[in-house]
CSV table of C-alpha atoms in Angstrom, one decimal:
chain,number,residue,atom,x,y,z
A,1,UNK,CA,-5.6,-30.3,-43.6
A,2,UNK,CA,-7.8,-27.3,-42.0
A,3,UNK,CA,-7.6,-29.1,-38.4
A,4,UNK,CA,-3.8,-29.4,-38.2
A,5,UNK,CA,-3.3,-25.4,-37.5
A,6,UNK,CA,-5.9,-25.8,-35.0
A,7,UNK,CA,-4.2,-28.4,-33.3
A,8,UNK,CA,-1.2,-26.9,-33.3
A,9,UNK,CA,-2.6,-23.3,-32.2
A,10,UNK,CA,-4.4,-25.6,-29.4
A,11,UNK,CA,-0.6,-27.6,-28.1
A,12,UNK,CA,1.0,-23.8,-28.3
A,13,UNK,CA,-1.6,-22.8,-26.4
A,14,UNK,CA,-1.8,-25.9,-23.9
A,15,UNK,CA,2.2,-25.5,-23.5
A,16,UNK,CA,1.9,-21.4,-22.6
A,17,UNK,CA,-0.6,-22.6,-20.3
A,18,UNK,CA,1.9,-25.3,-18.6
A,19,UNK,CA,4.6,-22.7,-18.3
A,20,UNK,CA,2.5,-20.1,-17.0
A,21,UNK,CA,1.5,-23.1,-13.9
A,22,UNK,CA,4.8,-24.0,-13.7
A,23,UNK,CA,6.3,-20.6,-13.4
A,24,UNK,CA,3.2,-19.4,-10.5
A,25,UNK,CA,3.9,-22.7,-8.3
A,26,UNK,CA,8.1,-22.3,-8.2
A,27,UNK,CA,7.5,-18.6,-7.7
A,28,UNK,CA,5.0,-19.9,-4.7
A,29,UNK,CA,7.4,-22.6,-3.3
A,30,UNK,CA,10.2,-20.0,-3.6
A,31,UNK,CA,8.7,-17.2,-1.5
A,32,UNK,CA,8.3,-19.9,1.5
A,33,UNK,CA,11.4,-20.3,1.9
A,34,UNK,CA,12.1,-18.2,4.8
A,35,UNK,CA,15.5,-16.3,6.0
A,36,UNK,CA,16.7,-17.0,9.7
A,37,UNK,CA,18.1,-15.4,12.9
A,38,UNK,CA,15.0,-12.9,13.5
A,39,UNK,CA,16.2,-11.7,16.3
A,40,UNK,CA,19.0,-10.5,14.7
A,41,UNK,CA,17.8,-8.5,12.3
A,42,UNK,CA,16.2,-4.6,12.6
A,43,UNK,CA,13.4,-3.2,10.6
A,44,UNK,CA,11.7,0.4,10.7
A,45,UNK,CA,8.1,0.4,10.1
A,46,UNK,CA,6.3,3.9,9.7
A,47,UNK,CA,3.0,4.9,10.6
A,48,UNK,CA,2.5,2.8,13.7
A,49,UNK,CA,0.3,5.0,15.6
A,50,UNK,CA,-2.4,2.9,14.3
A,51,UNK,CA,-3.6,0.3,12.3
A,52,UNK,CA,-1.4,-1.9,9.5
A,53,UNK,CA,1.6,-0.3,10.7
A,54,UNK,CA,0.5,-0.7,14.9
A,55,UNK,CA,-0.4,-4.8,14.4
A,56,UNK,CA,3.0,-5.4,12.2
A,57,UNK,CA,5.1,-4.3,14.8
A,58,UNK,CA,3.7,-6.7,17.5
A,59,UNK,CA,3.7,-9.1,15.0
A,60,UNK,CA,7.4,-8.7,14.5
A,61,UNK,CA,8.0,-8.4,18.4
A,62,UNK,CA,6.4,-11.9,18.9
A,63,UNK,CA,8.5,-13.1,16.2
A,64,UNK,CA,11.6,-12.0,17.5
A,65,UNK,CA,13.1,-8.8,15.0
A,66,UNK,CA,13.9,-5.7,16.2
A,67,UNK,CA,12.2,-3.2,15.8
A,68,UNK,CA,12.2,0.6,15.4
A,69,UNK,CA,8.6,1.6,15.3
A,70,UNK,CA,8.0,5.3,13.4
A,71,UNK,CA,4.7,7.0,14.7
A,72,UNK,CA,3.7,10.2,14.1
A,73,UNK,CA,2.8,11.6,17.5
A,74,UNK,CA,4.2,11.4,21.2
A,75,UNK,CA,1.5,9.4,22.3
A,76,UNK,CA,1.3,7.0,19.7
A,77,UNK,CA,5.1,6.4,20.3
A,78,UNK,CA,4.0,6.0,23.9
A,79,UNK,CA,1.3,3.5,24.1
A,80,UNK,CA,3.0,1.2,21.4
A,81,UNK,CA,6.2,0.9,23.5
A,82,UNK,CA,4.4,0.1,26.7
A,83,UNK,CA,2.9,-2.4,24.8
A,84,UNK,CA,5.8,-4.2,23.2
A,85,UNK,CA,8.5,-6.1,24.5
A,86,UNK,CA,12.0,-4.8,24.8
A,87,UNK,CA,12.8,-5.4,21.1
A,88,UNK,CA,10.9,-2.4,20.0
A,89,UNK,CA,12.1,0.9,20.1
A,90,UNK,CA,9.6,3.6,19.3
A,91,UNK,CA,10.0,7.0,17.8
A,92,UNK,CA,8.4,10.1,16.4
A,93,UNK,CA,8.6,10.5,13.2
A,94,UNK,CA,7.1,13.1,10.4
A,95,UNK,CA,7.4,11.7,6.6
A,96,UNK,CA,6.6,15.1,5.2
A,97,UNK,CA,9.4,16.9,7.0
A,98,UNK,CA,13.0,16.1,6.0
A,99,UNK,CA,14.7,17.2,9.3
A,100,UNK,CA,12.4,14.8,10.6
A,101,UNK,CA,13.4,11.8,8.7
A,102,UNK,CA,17.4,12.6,8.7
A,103,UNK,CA,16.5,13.1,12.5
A,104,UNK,CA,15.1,9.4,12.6
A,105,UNK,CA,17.9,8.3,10.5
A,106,UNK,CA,20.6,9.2,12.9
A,107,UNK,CA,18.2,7.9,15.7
A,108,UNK,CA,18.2,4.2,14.2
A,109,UNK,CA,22.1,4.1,13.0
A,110,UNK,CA,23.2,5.1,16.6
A,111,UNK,CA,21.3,1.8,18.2
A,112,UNK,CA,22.7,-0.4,15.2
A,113,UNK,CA,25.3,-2.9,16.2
A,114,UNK,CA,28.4,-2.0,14.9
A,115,UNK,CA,28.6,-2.4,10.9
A,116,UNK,CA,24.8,-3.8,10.9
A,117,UNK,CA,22.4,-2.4,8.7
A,118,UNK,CA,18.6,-2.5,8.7
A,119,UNK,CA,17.0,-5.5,7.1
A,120,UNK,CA,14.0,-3.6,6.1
A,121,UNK,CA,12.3,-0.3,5.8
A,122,UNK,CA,8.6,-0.5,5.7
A,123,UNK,CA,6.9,2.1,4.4
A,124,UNK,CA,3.3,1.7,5.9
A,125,UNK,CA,2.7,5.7,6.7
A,126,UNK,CA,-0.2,6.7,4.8
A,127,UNK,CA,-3.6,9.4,4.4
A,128,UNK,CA,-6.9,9.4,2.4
A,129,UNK,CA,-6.6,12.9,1.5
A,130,UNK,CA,-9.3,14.8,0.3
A,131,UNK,CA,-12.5,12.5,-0.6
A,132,UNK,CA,-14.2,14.3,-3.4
A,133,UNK,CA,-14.5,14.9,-7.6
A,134,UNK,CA,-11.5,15.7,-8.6
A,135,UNK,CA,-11.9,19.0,-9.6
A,136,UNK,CA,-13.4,20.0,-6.2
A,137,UNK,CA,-10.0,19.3,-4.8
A,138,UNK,CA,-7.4,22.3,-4.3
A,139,UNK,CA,-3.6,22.3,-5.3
A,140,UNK,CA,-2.9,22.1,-1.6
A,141,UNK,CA,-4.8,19.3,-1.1
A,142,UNK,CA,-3.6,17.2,-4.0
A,143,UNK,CA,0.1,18.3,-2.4
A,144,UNK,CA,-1.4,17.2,1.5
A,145,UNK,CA,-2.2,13.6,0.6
A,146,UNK,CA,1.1,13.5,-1.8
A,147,UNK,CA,3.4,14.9,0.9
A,148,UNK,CA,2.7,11.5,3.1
A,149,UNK,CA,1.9,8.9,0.6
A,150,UNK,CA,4.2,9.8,-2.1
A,151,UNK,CA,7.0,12.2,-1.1
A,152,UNK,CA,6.9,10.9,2.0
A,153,UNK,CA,7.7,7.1,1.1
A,154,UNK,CA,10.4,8.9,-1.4
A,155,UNK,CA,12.4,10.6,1.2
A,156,UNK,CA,12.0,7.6,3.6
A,157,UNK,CA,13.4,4.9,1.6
A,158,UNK,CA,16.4,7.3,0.0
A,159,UNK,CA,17.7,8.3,3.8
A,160,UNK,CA,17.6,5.3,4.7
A,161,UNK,CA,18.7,3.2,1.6
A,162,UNK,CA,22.2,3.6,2.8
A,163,UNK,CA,21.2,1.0,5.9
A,164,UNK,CA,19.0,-1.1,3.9
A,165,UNK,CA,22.0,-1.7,1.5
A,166,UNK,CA,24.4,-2.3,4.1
A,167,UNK,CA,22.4,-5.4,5.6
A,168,UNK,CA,21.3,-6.2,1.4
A,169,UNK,CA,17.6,-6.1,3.2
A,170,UNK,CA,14.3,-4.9,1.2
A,171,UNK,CA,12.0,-1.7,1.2
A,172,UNK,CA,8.3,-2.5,1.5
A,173,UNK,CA,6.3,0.1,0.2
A,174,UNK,CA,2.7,0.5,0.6
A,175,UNK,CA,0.4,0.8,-2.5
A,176,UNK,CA,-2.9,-0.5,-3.1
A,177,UNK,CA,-5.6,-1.2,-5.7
A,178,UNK,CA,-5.8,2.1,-6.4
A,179,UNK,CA,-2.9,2.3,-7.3
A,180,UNK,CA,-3.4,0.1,-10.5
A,181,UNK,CA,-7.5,1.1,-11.0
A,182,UNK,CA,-8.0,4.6,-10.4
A,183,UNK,CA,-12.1,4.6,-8.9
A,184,UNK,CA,-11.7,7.4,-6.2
A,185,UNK,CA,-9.9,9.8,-4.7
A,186,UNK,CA,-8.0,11.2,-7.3
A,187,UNK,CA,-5.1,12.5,-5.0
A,188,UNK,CA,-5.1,9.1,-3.6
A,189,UNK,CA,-5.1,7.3,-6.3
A,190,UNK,CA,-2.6,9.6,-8.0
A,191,UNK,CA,-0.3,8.8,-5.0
A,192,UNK,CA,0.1,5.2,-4.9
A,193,UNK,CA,0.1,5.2,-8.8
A,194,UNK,CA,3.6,7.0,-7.9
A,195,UNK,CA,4.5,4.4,-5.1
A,196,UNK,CA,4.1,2.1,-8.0
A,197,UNK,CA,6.4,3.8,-10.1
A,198,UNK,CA,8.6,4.8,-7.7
A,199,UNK,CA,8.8,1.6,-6.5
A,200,UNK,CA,9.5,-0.4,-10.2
A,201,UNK,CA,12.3,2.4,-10.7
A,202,UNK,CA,13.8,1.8,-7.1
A,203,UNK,CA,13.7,-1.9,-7.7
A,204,UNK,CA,15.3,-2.4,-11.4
A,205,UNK,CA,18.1,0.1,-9.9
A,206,UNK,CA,19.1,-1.6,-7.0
A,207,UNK,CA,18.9,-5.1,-7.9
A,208,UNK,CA,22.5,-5.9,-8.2
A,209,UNK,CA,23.3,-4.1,-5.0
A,210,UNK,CA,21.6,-7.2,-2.9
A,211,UNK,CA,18.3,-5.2,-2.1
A,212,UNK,CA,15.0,-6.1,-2.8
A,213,UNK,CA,11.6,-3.7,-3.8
A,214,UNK,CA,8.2,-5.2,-2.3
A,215,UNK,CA,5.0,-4.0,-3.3
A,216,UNK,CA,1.9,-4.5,-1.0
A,217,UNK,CA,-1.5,-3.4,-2.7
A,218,UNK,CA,-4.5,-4.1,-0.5
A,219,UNK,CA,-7.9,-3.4,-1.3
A,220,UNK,CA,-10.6,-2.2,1.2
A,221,UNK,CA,-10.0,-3.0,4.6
A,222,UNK,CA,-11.5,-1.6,8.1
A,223,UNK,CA,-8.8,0.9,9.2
A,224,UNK,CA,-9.0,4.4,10.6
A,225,UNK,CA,-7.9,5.9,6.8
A,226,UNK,CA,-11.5,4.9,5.6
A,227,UNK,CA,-13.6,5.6,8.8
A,228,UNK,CA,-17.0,6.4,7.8
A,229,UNK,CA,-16.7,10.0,9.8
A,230,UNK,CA,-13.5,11.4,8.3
A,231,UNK,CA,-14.6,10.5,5.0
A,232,UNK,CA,-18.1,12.6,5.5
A,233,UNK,CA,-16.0,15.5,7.4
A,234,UNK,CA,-13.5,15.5,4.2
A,235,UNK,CA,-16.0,15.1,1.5
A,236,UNK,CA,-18.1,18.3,3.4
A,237,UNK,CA,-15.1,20.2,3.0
A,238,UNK,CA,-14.9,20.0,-0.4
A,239,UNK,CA,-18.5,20.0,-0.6
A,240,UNK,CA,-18.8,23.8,1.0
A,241,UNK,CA,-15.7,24.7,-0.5
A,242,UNK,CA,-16.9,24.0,-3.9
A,243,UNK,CA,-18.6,26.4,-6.0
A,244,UNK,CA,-22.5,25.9,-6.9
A,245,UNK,CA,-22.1,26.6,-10.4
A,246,UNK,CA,-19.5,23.7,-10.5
A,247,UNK,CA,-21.1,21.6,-8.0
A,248,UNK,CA,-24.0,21.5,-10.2
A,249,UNK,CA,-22.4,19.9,-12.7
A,250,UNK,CA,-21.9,16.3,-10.3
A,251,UNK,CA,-25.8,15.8,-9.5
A,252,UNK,CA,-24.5,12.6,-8.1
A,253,UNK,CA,-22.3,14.0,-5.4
A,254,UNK,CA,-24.5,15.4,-3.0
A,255,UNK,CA,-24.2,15.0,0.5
A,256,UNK,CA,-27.3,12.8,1.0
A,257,UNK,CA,-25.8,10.3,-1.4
A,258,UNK,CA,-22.5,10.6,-0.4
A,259,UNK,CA,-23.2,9.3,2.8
A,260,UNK,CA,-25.4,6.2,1.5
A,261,UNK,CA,-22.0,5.7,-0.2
A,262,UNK,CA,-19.7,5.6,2.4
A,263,UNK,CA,-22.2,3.4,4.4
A,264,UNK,CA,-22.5,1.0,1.9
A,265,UNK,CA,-18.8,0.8,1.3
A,266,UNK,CA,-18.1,0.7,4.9
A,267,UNK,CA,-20.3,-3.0,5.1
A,268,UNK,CA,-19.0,-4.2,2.2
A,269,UNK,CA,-15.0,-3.5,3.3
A,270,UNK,CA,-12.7,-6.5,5.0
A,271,UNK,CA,-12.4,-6.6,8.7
A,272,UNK,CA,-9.5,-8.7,8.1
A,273,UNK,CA,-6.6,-6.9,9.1
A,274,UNK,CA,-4.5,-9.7,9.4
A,275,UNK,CA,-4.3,-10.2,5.7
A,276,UNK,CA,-2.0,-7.1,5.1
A,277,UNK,CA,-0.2,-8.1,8.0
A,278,UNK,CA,0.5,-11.3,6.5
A,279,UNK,CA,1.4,-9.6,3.3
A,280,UNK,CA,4.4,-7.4,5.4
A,281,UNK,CA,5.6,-10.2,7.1
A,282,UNK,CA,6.3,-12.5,4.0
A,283,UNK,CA,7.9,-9.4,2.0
A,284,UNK,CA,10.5,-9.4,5.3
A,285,UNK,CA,10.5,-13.1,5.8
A,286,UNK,CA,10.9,-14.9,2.9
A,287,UNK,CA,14.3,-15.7,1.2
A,288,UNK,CA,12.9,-15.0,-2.6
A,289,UNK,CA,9.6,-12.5,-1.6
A,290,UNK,CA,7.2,-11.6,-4.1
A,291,UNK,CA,7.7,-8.3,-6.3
A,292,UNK,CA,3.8,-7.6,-5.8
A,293,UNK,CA,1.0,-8.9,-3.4
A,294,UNK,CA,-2.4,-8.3,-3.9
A,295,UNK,CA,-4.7,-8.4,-0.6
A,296,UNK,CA,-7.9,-9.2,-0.3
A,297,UNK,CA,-10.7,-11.4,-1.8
A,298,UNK,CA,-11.7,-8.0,-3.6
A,299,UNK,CA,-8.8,-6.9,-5.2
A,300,UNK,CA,-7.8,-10.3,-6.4
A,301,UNK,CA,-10.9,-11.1,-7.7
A,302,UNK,CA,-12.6,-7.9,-8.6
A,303,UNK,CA,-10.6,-5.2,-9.7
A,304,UNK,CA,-7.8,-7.4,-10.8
A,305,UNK,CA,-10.2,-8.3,-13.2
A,306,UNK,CA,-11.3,-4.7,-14.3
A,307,UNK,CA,-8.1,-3.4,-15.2
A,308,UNK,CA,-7.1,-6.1,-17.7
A,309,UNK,CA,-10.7,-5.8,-19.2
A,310,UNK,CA,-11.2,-2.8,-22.5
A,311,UNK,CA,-11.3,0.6,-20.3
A,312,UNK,CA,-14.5,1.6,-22.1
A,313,UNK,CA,-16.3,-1.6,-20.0
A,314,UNK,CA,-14.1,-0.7,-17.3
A,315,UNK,CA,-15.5,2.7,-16.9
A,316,UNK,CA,-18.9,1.8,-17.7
A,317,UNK,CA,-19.0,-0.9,-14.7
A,318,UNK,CA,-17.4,1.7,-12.3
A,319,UNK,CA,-19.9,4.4,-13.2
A,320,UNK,CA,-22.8,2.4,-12.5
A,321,UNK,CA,-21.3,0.3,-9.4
A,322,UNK,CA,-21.2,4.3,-8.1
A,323,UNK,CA,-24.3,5.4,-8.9
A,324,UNK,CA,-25.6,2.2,-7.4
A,325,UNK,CA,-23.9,3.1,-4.3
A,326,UNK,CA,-25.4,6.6,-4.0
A,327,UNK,CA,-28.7,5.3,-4.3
């Protein structure tokens, strides 16, 4: 008599299993299903001086969108445009400064065809901030790396939500790992944990309006946002802004070990670039895309891991992977 609740925890637990499957490889199938007519659809991408934001835009030129490509400086704007094909249109564009943006806005909607809307708004624009203990960091710097990566994204995606709706296209924003783990740097992390929530809020609000919220959340990749020199030049800052009496209380962060840190991040990090690329394109592409996508062998096997484990072995295993870093 003792086995048969045993067997039947075992079939209840075989059948969530099954369902579980079942629901993953329909969700899979349904996110290749692609839209058509590329060529006739227009997408803004931010932050395309460089990096993510710079490769998704050729990527989109080869595939035929249109394309109005947001950098933050003059010659950014330049260099991309002489670099694409006809289909891209670059402009300047600052996502802390609302004349800016409502600038940009009425840039895009006077090169729409006539009642078109934009099929997506990529919000790729994005800073490290400050690199250092949190409570080396001043108010104004918290509010620097908030300003792009969180307020930023905000007023983005409300300007143009109007557009978005109007072709029932999708906002991509731009998380991370860090965004669901918080290791370091606290204003970064404390940013994207807001794209997060921005982004479930934004998502559960529009969905009977036709438009669709897509989460990217990479993990370590090779771009200029973790380039071994601006993280030493930020973490220095901090360093020699810092008081000794309160610096002595982080034997840890000294500048000697910082560095070892940074190194050894730096040759552990993905060169892949493409990855997060991919990721963009299949939140713009598919018919049914994906609420969230983790990229990168790290975050899908590492951390995705940590933050479903007890946060006292969480923290534990962070702590010592960090002092193992510094030494």
């Amino acid at each position: 008599m003792s086995k048969l609740p045993a067997m039947d925890c075992c079939c209840v637990a075989g059948l969530l299993l099954a369902v579980v499957l079942i629901y993953q490889l329909v969700t899979w199938l349904r996110s290749r299903m692609r839209v058509s007519n590329y060529d006739k659809k227009h997408v803004l991408v931010t932050g395309c001086d460089t990096g993510f934001g710079c490769l998704l835009v050729k990527r989109l030129d080869v595939l035929g969108f249109r394309v109005f490509a947001a950098c933050l400086t003059s010659q950014g704007a330049e260099k991309l445009q002489a670099a694409s094909s006809s289909r891209v249109t670059t402009l300047v564009l600052d996502v802390t400064d609302e004349k800016s943006i409502s600038a940009a806005r009425d840039f895009v909607a006077a090169r729409l065809p006539e009642g078109q809307g934009l099929w997506g708004v990529v919000n790729n624009a994005g800073i490290s901030g400050p690199v250092a203990p949190s409570e080396w960091v001043s108010r104004d710097g918290y509010q620097a790396c908030l300003a792009v990566n969180l307020f930023g994204l905000i007023d983005v995606t409300r300007t143009f939500l109007p557009l978005v709706r109007r072709a029932r296209g999708r906002v991509v924003n731009t998380a991370s790992t860090l965004g669901r783990i918080a290791i370091a740097p606290s204003p970064y992390c404390v940013s994207k944990y807001g794209v997060e929530a921005f982004s479930d809020c934004l998502r559960r609000e529009v969905y009977r309006q036709g438009v669709q919220v897509c989460i990217i959340e990479p993990g370590y990749f090779r771009t200029d946002i973790l380039g071994q020199e601006r993280l030493l030049k930020s973490f220095k800052k901090s360093y020699d802004a810092t008081p000794v009496d309160i610096r002595r209380h982080y034997p840890e962060f000294t500048l000697e070990a910082f560095q070892k840190m940074a190194t050894n991040v730096w040759s552990r990090i993905s060169p892949k670039l493409h990855l997060v690329v991919d990721a963009y394109v299949l939140a713009l592409t598919s018919r049914f895309p994906p609420t969230r996508q983790l990229v990168g062998s790290d975050v899908r096997l590492f951390y995705r891991l940590l933050w479903n484990l007890p946060t006292p072995l969480t923290d534990w295993i962070l702590i010592k992977l960090l002092e193992s870093a510094a030494h």
